[in-house]
Tab-separated table of C-alpha atoms in Angstrom:
chain	number	residue	atom	x	y	z
A	1	MET	CA	83.753	109.521	115.532
A	2	ALA	CA	80.630	107.787	115.285
A	3	GLN	CA	77.343	108.574	115.717
A	4	THR	CA	76.037	107.129	119.462
A	5	LEU	CA	72.515	107.931	121.148
A	6	THR	CA	74.446	109.130	123.851
A	7	ALA	CA	71.115	109.907	125.714
A	8	PRO	CA	68.860	106.633	123.651
A	9	LYS	CA	64.847	108.526	123.145
A	10	VAL	CA	62.937	106.363	123.885
A	11	LYS	CA	62.152	105.540	127.564
A	12	VAL	CA	62.901	102.767	129.890
A	13	ASP	CA	62.861	103.592	133.227
A	14	ARG	CA	58.568	103.111	133.661
A	15	LYS	CA	55.734	100.964	134.538
A	16	TRP	CA	55.839	97.620	132.440
A	17	GLN	CA	53.218	95.743	133.036
A	18	LEU	CA	51.517	92.847	131.667
A	19	PHE	CA	48.684	92.839	129.460
A	20	ILE	CA	45.211	90.493	130.667
A	21	ASP	CA	41.847	90.881	130.080
A	22	GLY	CA	41.991	94.708	127.687
A	23	LYS	CA	43.933	95.507	130.775
A	24	PHE	CA	46.958	96.951	132.049
A	25	VAL	CA	47.842	94.397	135.725
A	26	ASP	CA	51.103	94.477	137.639
A	27	GLY	CA	52.599	90.388	138.357
A	28	ALA	CA	53.504	88.663	141.323
A	29	SER	CA	56.845	89.071	141.493
A	30	GLU	CA	59.832	91.382	138.586
A	31	ARG	CA	62.547	90.922	136.429
A	32	THR	CA	64.705	93.050	136.195
A	33	LEU	CA	66.692	93.466	132.775
A	34	VAL	CA	70.169	93.692	131.969
A	35	ASN	CA	71.711	96.027	128.595
A	36	PRO	CA	73.419	93.251	126.561
A	37	ALA	CA	75.588	96.483	125.277
A	38	ASN	CA	77.197	97.560	129.067
A	39	GLY	CA	76.135	95.202	131.071
A	40	LYS	CA	74.744	97.135	133.231
A	41	PRO	CA	70.489	97.067	135.105
A	42	LEU	CA	67.824	98.613	131.418
A	43	THR	CA	64.674	98.635	133.106
A	44	THR	CA	62.212	96.176	135.848
A	45	VAL	CA	59.816	94.661	134.183
A	46	ALA	CA	56.767	92.672	135.612
A	47	GLU	CA	56.621	88.851	136.032
A	48	ALA	CA	53.078	86.886	135.541
A	49	SER	CA	52.448	83.314	138.442
A	50	LYS	CA	50.639	80.968	136.984
A	51	THR	CA	47.206	81.944	138.433
A	52	GLN	CA	48.224	85.000	135.955
A	53	VAL	CA	48.338	82.777	133.609
A	54	GLU	CA	45.012	81.019	133.791
A	55	GLU	CA	43.373	84.553	134.440
A	56	ALA	CA	44.403	85.406	130.195
A	57	ILE	CA	43.592	81.683	129.135
A	58	ARG	CA	40.360	82.020	130.376
A	59	ALA	CA	39.783	85.781	128.747
A	60	ALA	CA	40.838	84.805	125.806
A	61	ARG	CA	38.296	81.286	125.786
A	62	LYS	CA	35.807	84.260	127.032
A	63	ALA	CA	36.635	85.972	124.414
A	64	PHE	CA	36.617	82.970	121.604
A	65	ASP	CA	33.804	82.097	123.162
A	66	HIS	CA	31.272	84.852	123.567
A	67	GLY	CA	33.566	87.440	121.878
A	68	PRO	CA	32.932	89.767	119.307
A	69	TRP	CA	36.222	88.621	117.459
A	70	PRO	CA	35.558	86.183	116.098
A	71	ARG	CA	32.327	86.747	114.730
A	72	MET	CA	33.421	89.501	113.006
A	73	THR	CA	33.350	89.646	109.166
A	74	ALA	CA	37.264	89.334	107.527
A	75	LEU	CA	36.543	92.439	106.160
A	76	GLU	CA	36.220	94.376	109.880
A	77	ARG	CA	39.624	92.023	111.324
A	78	SER	CA	41.145	93.427	108.463
A	79	GLN	CA	40.883	96.967	108.556
A	80	PHE	CA	41.396	96.457	112.638
A	81	LEU	CA	44.949	94.553	111.509
A	82	ASN	CA	45.788	97.728	109.175
A	83	LYS	CA	45.481	99.498	111.730
A	84	ILE	CA	48.022	97.832	113.747
A	85	ALA	CA	50.442	97.826	111.114
A	86	ASP	CA	49.801	101.870	111.275
A	87	ALA	CA	50.389	101.980	114.565
A	88	ILE	CA	53.356	99.687	114.714
A	89	ASP	CA	54.599	102.707	111.336
A	90	ALA	CA	54.243	105.019	113.599
A	91	HIS	CA	56.138	104.230	116.600
A	92	ALA	CA	59.157	102.179	114.911
A	93	GLU	CA	62.238	105.288	115.617
A	94	GLU	CA	61.143	103.634	118.927
A	95	LEU	CA	59.675	99.924	118.557
A	96	ALA	CA	63.386	99.884	117.527
A	97	GLU	CA	65.551	101.369	119.531
A	98	LEU	CA	63.062	99.261	122.251
A	99	GLU	CA	64.338	96.700	120.611
A	100	THR	CA	67.751	97.267	120.107
A	101	LEU	CA	68.799	98.339	124.522
A	102	ASN	CA	66.694	95.447	125.199
A	103	GLY	CA	68.116	92.198	122.857
A	104	GLY	CA	71.607	94.193	121.547
A	105	LYS	CA	71.369	93.950	117.900
A	106	PRO	CA	72.126	97.503	115.950
A	107	LEU	CA	69.627	99.986	114.863
A	108	ARG	CA	70.283	98.822	111.030
A	109	GLU	CA	68.657	95.224	112.247
A	110	THR	CA	65.746	96.289	113.875
A	111	THR	CA	64.549	99.458	111.800
A	112	TYR	CA	64.096	96.817	109.545
A	113	ASP	CA	62.586	94.170	112.448
A	114	ILE	CA	60.124	96.312	113.007
A	115	ALA	CA	59.706	97.644	108.796
A	116	ASP	CA	58.937	93.685	108.458
A	117	ALA	CA	56.598	93.839	112.043
A	118	ALA	CA	54.300	96.036	110.026
A	119	TYR	CA	54.487	94.527	106.779
A	120	CYS	CA	53.737	90.923	108.043
A	121	PHE	CA	50.022	92.324	109.941
A	122	ARG	CA	49.400	93.784	106.307
A	123	TYR	CA	49.734	91.285	104.817
A	124	TYR	CA	47.140	89.466	106.309
A	125	ALA	CA	44.903	92.785	107.281
A	126	GLY	CA	45.051	91.266	102.902
A	127	LEU	CA	45.105	87.314	102.822
A	128	ILE	CA	42.503	87.311	105.033
A	129	THR	CA	39.883	88.968	102.596
A	130	LYS	CA	40.597	86.889	99.267
A	131	PRO	CA	38.427	83.685	98.190
A	132	SER	CA	39.085	80.801	100.440
A	133	GLY	CA	37.125	76.729	100.754
A	134	GLN	CA	36.102	74.996	98.262
A	135	SER	CA	33.370	74.066	96.715
A	136	ILE	CA	32.240	70.173	96.460
A	137	ASP	CA	30.532	69.545	93.618
A	138	VAL	CA	28.598	66.394	94.690
A	139	PRO	CA	25.264	64.169	93.545
A	140	ALA	CA	22.045	66.621	94.376
A	141	PRO	CA	20.437	67.777	96.157
A	142	SER	CA	23.224	68.152	98.431
A	143	VAL	CA	25.147	71.237	97.786
A	144	THR	CA	28.527	70.790	99.613
A	145	THR	CA	31.344	72.984	101.071
A	146	VAL	CA	34.688	73.059	103.184
A	147	VAL	CA	35.495	76.890	105.240
A	148	ARG	CA	38.103	77.248	107.401
A	149	GLU	CA	37.159	78.193	111.169
A	150	PRO	CA	39.203	79.685	113.689
A	151	ILE	CA	40.946	76.820	116.130
A	152	GLY	CA	40.488	79.231	118.872
A	153	VAL	CA	42.496	79.824	122.588
A	154	CYS	CA	46.209	79.649	120.808
A	155	GLY	CA	48.935	79.911	122.811
A	156	GLN	CA	52.357	81.175	121.800
A	157	ILE	CA	55.641	81.030	122.943
A	158	VAL	CA	58.038	83.784	121.129
A	159	PRO	CA	62.261	84.511	121.580
A	160	TRP	CA	64.330	86.141	122.508
A	161	ASN	CA	66.578	87.148	118.782
A	162	TYR	CA	63.070	88.927	116.796
A	163	PRO	CA	61.077	89.781	120.155
A	164	LEU	CA	58.909	91.893	117.669
A	165	LEU	CA	58.774	90.154	114.038
A	166	MET	CA	58.274	86.816	116.101
A	167	ALA	CA	55.307	88.340	118.164
A	168	ALA	CA	54.120	89.532	114.741
A	169	TRP	CA	54.417	86.318	113.026
A	170	LYS	CA	51.849	84.511	115.273
A	171	LEU	CA	50.049	87.127	116.402
A	172	ALA	CA	49.344	88.689	112.807
A	173	PRO	CA	47.533	84.850	110.877
A	174	ALA	CA	46.041	84.211	114.711
A	175	LEU	CA	43.972	87.275	114.683
A	176	ALA	CA	43.393	87.252	111.524
A	177	ALA	CA	41.913	84.362	111.154
A	178	GLY	CA	39.325	85.241	113.893
A	179	ASN	CA	41.040	83.828	116.963
A	180	THR	CA	42.248	85.115	119.889
A	181	CYS	CA	45.531	84.806	121.261
A	182	VAL	CA	48.078	84.466	124.652
A	183	LEU	CA	50.921	85.211	124.296
A	184	LYS	CA	54.737	85.306	125.662
A	185	PRO	CA	57.468	86.531	125.019
A	186	SER	CA	60.754	86.336	126.160
A	187	GLU	CA	62.199	86.674	129.265
A	188	PHE	CA	64.597	89.238	127.918
A	189	THR	CA	63.212	90.659	125.465
A	190	PRO	CA	59.320	91.599	126.686
A	191	LEU	CA	59.357	95.284	125.549
A	192	THR	CA	58.408	95.289	122.345
A	193	ALA	CA	55.491	92.737	123.166
A	194	ILE	CA	54.391	95.132	126.215
A	195	ARG	CA	54.495	98.316	123.954
A	196	LEU	CA	52.452	96.798	122.000
A	197	ALA	CA	49.613	96.351	123.610
A	198	GLU	CA	49.755	99.216	124.766
A	199	LEU	CA	49.065	100.578	120.876
A	200	LEU	CA	46.523	97.640	120.993
A	201	HIS	CA	45.253	99.153	123.403
A	202	ASP	CA	44.988	102.151	122.227
A	203	LEU	CA	43.395	100.512	118.915
A	204	LYS	CA	40.445	99.386	121.849
A	205	LEU	CA	40.868	95.876	120.675
A	206	PRO	CA	38.550	94.090	122.231
A	207	GLU	CA	38.732	92.476	125.539
A	208	GLY	CA	41.054	89.366	126.674
A	209	VAL	CA	41.651	88.816	122.205
A	210	VAL	CA	44.991	89.843	123.065
A	211	ASN	CA	46.322	88.725	126.587
A	212	ILE	CA	50.402	89.270	127.074
A	213	VAL	CA	52.239	88.018	130.233
A	214	LEU	CA	55.437	87.471	131.072
A	215	GLY	CA	58.241	85.000	132.696
A	216	ASP	CA	60.108	81.605	132.004
A	217	GLY	CA	59.147	78.711	130.847
A	218	PRO	CA	57.958	77.317	133.405
A	219	THR	CA	56.220	79.831	135.494
A	220	VAL	CA	54.351	80.614	131.902
A	221	GLY	CA	55.281	78.499	129.048
A	222	GLN	CA	54.641	75.130	130.154
A	223	PRO	CA	51.012	76.270	132.259
A	224	ILE	CA	50.082	77.570	128.699
A	225	ALA	CA	51.428	74.599	127.352
A	226	GLU	CA	49.549	71.909	129.453
A	227	SER	CA	45.999	73.957	129.471
A	228	THR	CA	42.782	72.460	128.029
A	229	ILE	CA	41.497	75.361	127.055
A	230	VAL	CA	43.948	76.409	124.988
A	231	ASP	CA	42.909	74.815	121.825
A	232	LYS	CA	46.934	75.714	119.696
A	233	ILE	CA	49.884	75.881	120.643
A	234	ALA	CA	52.607	78.146	118.797
A	235	PHE	CA	56.628	78.028	119.972
A	236	THR	CA	59.937	78.805	118.278
A	237	GLY	CA	63.073	78.042	120.382
A	238	SER	CA	64.943	75.723	121.061
A	239	VAL	CA	64.478	71.953	120.651
A	240	ASN	CA	64.259	70.594	123.786
A	241	THR	CA	62.388	73.376	124.872
A	242	GLY	CA	60.227	72.592	122.399
A	243	LYS	CA	59.882	68.431	122.706
A	244	ARG	CA	58.862	69.572	126.340
A	245	VAL	CA	55.741	72.197	125.123
A	246	ALA	CA	54.856	69.157	122.639
A	247	THR	CA	54.423	66.541	125.310
A	248	SER	CA	52.398	68.866	126.941
A	249	ALA	CA	50.395	70.158	124.329
A	250	LEU	CA	49.406	66.756	124.766
A	251	THR	CA	47.244	67.016	127.358
A	252	ASN	CA	44.625	67.828	124.888
A	253	LEU	CA	46.026	67.001	121.974
A	254	LYS	CA	45.893	70.425	121.157
A	255	LYS	CA	47.616	71.966	117.584
A	256	VAL	CA	50.901	72.508	117.966
A	257	THR	CA	52.998	74.636	115.048
A	258	LEU	CA	56.854	74.357	116.089
A	259	GLU	CA	59.821	76.415	114.800
A	260	LEU	CA	63.103	75.155	116.200
A	261	GLY	CA	67.069	75.467	115.810
A	262	GLY	CA	69.212	75.106	112.503
A	263	LYS	CA	72.628	74.421	111.015
A	264	SER	CA	72.291	75.320	108.088
A	265	PRO	CA	75.164	74.690	105.527
A	266	MET	CA	76.006	76.953	102.480
A	267	VAL	CA	77.385	75.104	99.778
A	268	VAL	CA	80.229	76.402	97.688
A	269	PHE	CA	81.606	74.954	93.991
A	270	PRO	CA	84.392	76.945	92.458
A	271	ASP	CA	82.976	78.614	89.499
A	272	PHE	CA	80.950	80.709	91.563
A	273	ASP	CA	83.068	83.996	92.335
A	274	LEU	CA	85.321	83.712	95.730
A	275	ASP	CA	84.513	87.749	97.176
A	276	ILE	CA	80.910	87.077	96.179
A	277	ALA	CA	80.606	84.035	98.284
A	278	VAL	CA	82.568	85.240	101.195
A	279	ASP	CA	80.837	88.371	101.220
A	280	TYR	CA	77.115	86.333	101.783
A	281	ALA	CA	79.719	83.701	103.878
A	282	LEU	CA	79.432	87.154	106.464
A	283	PHE	CA	75.768	87.825	106.357
A	284	ALA	CA	74.573	84.069	106.580
A	285	ILE	CA	76.549	84.162	110.041
A	286	TYR	CA	77.414	87.377	111.699
A	287	CYS	CA	73.768	88.670	110.857
A	288	ASN	CA	72.494	89.642	114.281
A	289	ALA	CA	75.508	88.028	115.916
A	290	GLY	CA	75.106	84.821	114.916
A	291	GLN	CA	71.228	84.537	116.618
A	292	VAL	CA	68.979	83.537	113.795
A	293	CYS	CA	67.913	80.047	113.421
A	294	SER	CA	68.770	79.910	110.031
A	295	ALA	CA	72.309	81.370	110.367
A	296	GLY	CA	74.675	79.712	108.168
A	297	SER	CA	77.073	78.069	109.861
A	298	ARG	CA	78.533	75.693	108.184
A	299	MET	CA	80.832	76.534	105.455
A	300	ILE	CA	80.934	73.819	102.780
A	301	VAL	CA	83.529	74.197	100.241
A	302	GLU	CA	85.618	72.340	97.595
A	303	GLN	CA	88.675	71.813	98.803
A	304	SER	CA	90.384	73.619	95.956
A	305	ILE	CA	88.948	76.719	96.629
A	306	TYR	CA	89.510	76.394	100.608
A	307	ASP	CA	92.065	77.414	101.756
A	308	GLN	CA	91.685	80.270	99.929
A	309	PHE	CA	88.288	81.009	101.284
A	310	VAL	CA	89.097	80.224	104.851
A	311	LYS	CA	92.165	82.576	103.984
A	312	LYS	CA	89.889	85.694	102.638
A	313	MET	CA	86.943	85.231	105.514
A	314	ALA	CA	88.764	85.145	107.927
A	315	ALA	CA	90.213	88.678	106.520
A	316	ARG	CA	86.961	90.684	106.193
A	317	ALA	CA	85.697	88.778	109.682
A	318	LYS	CA	88.518	90.661	111.035
A	319	LYS	CA	87.008	94.136	110.453
A	320	ILE	CA	84.043	93.214	111.780
A	321	ARG	CA	82.844	96.491	113.659
A	322	VAL	CA	82.112	95.535	116.828
A	323	GLY	CA	80.082	97.587	119.145
A	324	PRO	CA	77.201	98.697	120.749
A	325	GLY	CA	73.668	98.637	119.124
A	326	LEU	CA	73.073	101.755	119.183
A	327	GLU	CA	76.193	102.897	117.472
A	328	ALA	CA	75.545	103.934	114.237
A	329	GLU	CA	79.255	102.318	112.614
A	330	THR	CA	78.475	99.073	114.879
A	331	GLU	CA	78.343	96.129	112.285
A	332	MET	CA	77.279	93.908	114.657
A	333	GLY	CA	75.824	93.983	118.213
A	334	PRO	CA	76.462	92.345	121.414
A	335	LEU	CA	74.772	88.851	123.100
A	336	VAL	CA	71.396	88.670	123.890
A	337	SER	CA	72.043	87.764	127.584
A	338	GLU	CA	74.965	87.237	130.642
A	339	SER	CA	73.860	82.902	129.910
A	340	GLN	CA	74.171	83.173	125.947
A	341	LEU	CA	77.079	84.345	126.378
A	342	LYS	CA	78.434	81.821	128.765
A	343	ARG	CA	77.147	78.899	126.505
A	344	VAL	CA	79.203	80.426	123.249
A	345	LEU	CA	82.350	80.913	125.137
A	346	GLU	CA	81.793	77.547	125.865
A	347	TYR	CA	81.177	75.935	122.778
A	348	ILE	CA	84.755	77.246	121.305
A	349	GLU	CA	86.227	76.096	124.003
A	350	ILE	CA	84.872	72.622	122.882
A	351	GLY	CA	86.155	73.446	119.226
A	352	LYS	CA	89.316	73.890	120.705
A	353	LYS	CA	89.514	71.121	122.425
A	354	GLU	CA	88.379	69.304	120.149
A	355	GLY	CA	90.834	69.788	117.293
A	356	ALA	CA	89.104	71.782	115.485
A	357	LYS	CA	91.086	75.951	114.247
A	358	LEU	CA	90.896	78.347	115.890
A	359	VAL	CA	91.287	80.383	112.346
A	360	THR	CA	90.143	83.890	113.570
A	361	GLY	CA	88.522	85.487	116.852
A	362	GLY	CA	87.325	83.304	120.216
A	363	ASP	CA	87.801	85.743	121.509
A	364	GLN	CA	85.813	89.230	123.377
A	365	PRO	CA	86.675	92.541	121.796
A	366	LYS	CA	88.527	94.772	124.605
A	367	GLY	CA	88.172	98.613	125.155
A	368	GLU	CA	86.373	101.085	126.816
A	369	LYS	CA	83.132	100.584	125.056
A	370	TYR	CA	82.601	97.340	125.452
A	371	GLY	CA	81.779	97.560	130.016
A	372	SER	CA	80.549	95.012	130.703
A	373	GLY	CA	78.653	93.591	127.810
A	374	TYR	CA	78.887	90.350	125.918
A	375	TYR	CA	80.870	90.274	123.030
A	376	VAL	CA	81.959	87.916	121.263
A	377	ASN	CA	84.680	88.674	118.160
A	378	PRO	CA	83.106	87.309	114.945
A	379	THR	CA	84.959	83.117	114.672
A	380	ILE	CA	86.355	80.613	112.071
A	381	PHE	CA	86.534	77.023	113.046
A	382	SER	CA	88.294	75.128	109.920
A	383	ASP	CA	90.010	71.600	109.697
A	384	VAL	CA	87.204	70.189	111.076
A	385	LYS	CA	85.739	66.682	111.045
A	386	PRO	CA	81.218	65.840	110.734
A	387	ASP	CA	81.446	64.470	113.696
A	388	MET	CA	82.775	67.827	116.303
A	389	ARG	CA	80.135	69.528	118.307
A	390	VAL	CA	80.784	72.629	117.069
A	391	VAL	CA	79.753	71.287	113.911
A	392	GLN	CA	76.642	69.384	114.964
A	393	GLU	CA	75.217	71.375	117.577
A	394	GLU	CA	73.632	74.560	117.557
A	395	ILE	CA	75.572	77.906	119.164
A	396	PHE	CA	73.467	80.288	118.417
A	397	GLY	CA	76.455	82.677	118.015
A	398	PRO	CA	78.784	84.289	116.219
A	399	VAL	CA	80.915	81.296	114.794
A	400	VAL	CA	81.469	79.384	111.760
A	401	VAL	CA	83.260	75.729	110.787
A	402	VAL	CA	83.557	75.745	107.143
A	403	GLN	CA	84.134	71.997	106.106
A	404	LYS	CA	85.837	71.128	102.915
A	405	PHE	CA	84.318	68.516	100.108
A	406	SER	CA	86.519	67.096	96.901
A	407	THR	CA	83.102	65.845	94.831
A	408	GLU	CA	78.814	66.481	94.845
A	409	GLU	CA	77.933	64.226	96.101
A	410	GLU	CA	80.296	64.117	99.207
A	411	ALA	CA	78.905	68.259	99.603
A	412	ILE	CA	75.020	67.257	99.840
A	413	GLU	CA	75.686	64.172	101.832
A	414	LEU	CA	77.896	66.679	104.345
A	415	ALA	CA	74.971	69.215	103.672
A	416	ASN	CA	72.773	66.547	104.899
A	417	ASN	CA	74.511	65.988	108.167
A	418	SER	CA	72.374	67.136	110.263
A	419	VAL	CA	69.211	65.680	112.449
A	420	PHE	CA	67.772	70.076	111.862
A	421	GLY	CA	67.326	70.891	108.032
A	422	LEU	CA	66.016	74.499	108.581
A	423	ALA	CA	67.651	75.947	105.825
A	424	GLY	CA	70.623	75.974	102.751
A	425	ALA	CA	72.563	77.592	100.461
A	426	VAL	CA	73.807	76.533	97.340
A	427	PHE	CA	76.464	78.571	95.506
A	428	THR	CA	77.405	78.080	92.248
A	429	ASN	CA	77.089	79.723	88.412
A	430	ASP	CA	75.699	76.147	86.594
A	431	ILE	CA	72.174	76.411	87.152
A	432	THR	CA	71.521	72.706	86.328
A	433	ARG	CA	73.930	71.641	89.350
A	434	ALA	CA	72.427	74.514	91.176
A	435	HIS	CA	69.309	72.820	90.766
A	436	ARG	CA	70.152	69.218	91.331
A	437	VAL	CA	71.987	70.121	94.315
A	438	VAL	CA	69.638	72.161	96.161
A	439	LYS	CA	66.665	69.565	95.301
A	440	GLN	CA	69.248	66.955	97.254
A	441	LEU	CA	68.816	69.589	101.164
A	442	ARG	CA	66.689	68.290	103.210
A	443	ALA	CA	65.647	72.261	105.089
A	444	GLY	CA	63.252	73.780	104.182
A	445	ILE	CA	63.846	76.802	103.086
A	446	THR	CA	67.161	77.615	100.298
A	447	TRP	CA	68.718	79.825	98.124
A	448	VAL	CA	70.333	79.549	95.400
A	449	ASN	CA	73.788	82.230	95.401
A	450	ALA	CA	71.831	84.556	98.047
A	451	TYR	CA	71.337	83.787	102.074
A	452	HIS	CA	69.058	85.067	104.756
A	453	ASN	CA	66.668	87.001	101.923
A	454	THR	CA	62.655	85.765	103.607
A	455	TYR	CA	59.434	86.951	101.973
A	456	THR	CA	56.489	87.150	104.504
A	457	GLU	CA	54.256	84.917	101.357
A	458	CYS	CA	56.498	81.834	102.024
A	459	PRO	CA	56.062	78.999	104.453
A	460	TRP	CA	58.756	79.284	107.137
A	461	GLY	CA	60.126	76.179	108.907
A	462	GLY	CA	62.120	73.241	107.983
A	463	TYR	CA	62.226	69.306	108.143
A	464	LYS	CA	63.894	67.205	110.657
A	465	GLN	CA	64.409	68.702	114.153
A	466	SER	CA	64.348	71.865	112.375
A	467	GLY	CA	59.760	71.974	113.575
A	468	TRP	CA	56.784	71.712	112.639
A	469	GLY	CA	54.396	72.875	110.638
A	470	ARG	CA	54.674	76.376	108.782
A	471	GLU	CA	54.607	79.775	109.770
A	472	LEU	CA	53.537	82.958	106.491
A	473	GLY	CA	51.953	82.683	103.612
A	474	THR	CA	48.956	81.207	103.300
A	475	PHE	CA	51.112	78.367	105.424
A	476	GLY	CA	50.405	80.551	107.527
A	477	LEU	CA	47.260	81.651	108.350
A	478	GLU	CA	45.810	78.183	107.390
A	479	ALA	CA	48.512	76.786	110.934
A	480	TYR	CA	45.186	79.240	112.626
A	481	THR	CA	43.059	77.570	110.762
A	482	GLU	CA	39.923	74.148	111.512
A	483	VAL	CA	38.195	72.172	108.121
A	484	LYS	CA	34.399	71.705	107.947
A	485	GLN	CA	32.859	70.356	105.430
A	486	ILE	CA	28.742	71.377	105.333
A	487	ASN	CA	26.019	69.139	103.760
A	488	ILE	CA	22.767	71.083	103.005
A	489	ASN	CA	20.134	68.931	102.203
A	490	LEU	CA	17.837	71.056	99.362
A	491	ASP	CA	15.352	68.546	99.548
A	492	PRO	CA	14.993	66.530	102.551
A	493	GLN	CA	13.095	62.903	102.011
A	494	ALA	CA	12.343	59.949	103.710
A	495	VAL	CA	15.385	57.509	104.448
A	496	GLY	CA	13.970	54.432	103.393
A	497	TRP	CA	16.889	53.083	104.936
A	498	PHE	CA	14.996	50.568	107.380
A	499	GLU	CA	11.910	49.619	106.126
A	500	ALA	CA	9.906	49.651	109.789
């Protein structure tokens, strides 16, 4: 029998408020959240009005212009970020369960996500105290240095697939650099962000440094992107919304970081162990039910092993244990919302109408334990053509297409035949081929004989319509700074440029 948390330890039937200027306040309206595992109401959260969003922005502006946070030493901010990490670790079990109840993913995934979020704060706590800037050798008597300073007020909009982790990816480097923030979590998955606000409040973070406002894009996200007193916007989400965010940001030419969609390829050559390749393929697409921007949603397989690869992948995909995230045996949970369920099912119908062969899946699991939850069985399409919508468009669900190639050149062409360029992988035992092919993939995150292993220390972002800029690593910190040169004349004398 599966070990199931029939009575969750975490309390969700409570008040979930906005966090503005260091205080918890009621919203102008409320939203009922639904548990994706059963389709039943989970809890009710406050949502902000446009006026409240503007209040949060002004609070962040005041905290940056006049508050203590940007004026603290790097060591002081570092110590505070370490306290945030400690608080996340101390509440890790609670936060993981909240994430599972709110977003649907299995506990084994959310447990990892929460640990990763804590590490992100620790990483930037360490990085901010390390040497930075430049000293330039210029003619005497001048002394010139180049320094990095915080940008100012940062608007941050995060998605629903990794709610707390994506918040950490944005808050940690921004706070480390000395910025103040207005964070908008997804309207579908705000619970761990609110819980984080409570932890920050308990730690006595200075007022206005972090503000968390809940609600949808038009009411909450757009005012943040359009505000002329917000200095930077960082957004993770869909390409279409990202384009609107970038357009809105033009109001004051604010700095913009966009982490958008993907349709990432996994290229498999015949010299690689087939069973291991299939194992990675399952992990690449079905982790978090395919709701990962870097998901390996396009398998590109050499023709001599194509049929065998499809057969083996389908056989294993059918055995994936789909179910509620709180069940210990669950390997793949539900999709996040009813709207996402409809989107994925619509794409499956599109694939069938386009002539792709549905190898397995394409339907919802049946049984009492699924209730009215938002589940889709692991789905595989074969015999696809490059121009099919299921090949070109991001589905963001447990749906993979398997393409066939005959030459290395064709594999590269198929891999790069996308408007996206977030991630990609090559599987081969030929190290020369591996280097040759992976360097030709037009993607920002690449793997050889691996998939999904990513590190806080390394830059995250993509080519083409997968976004602008990079998060994480030193690049993520630099994205929250302005560069300033300082010239000091140690021996001021009259210039004498003009005779009179």
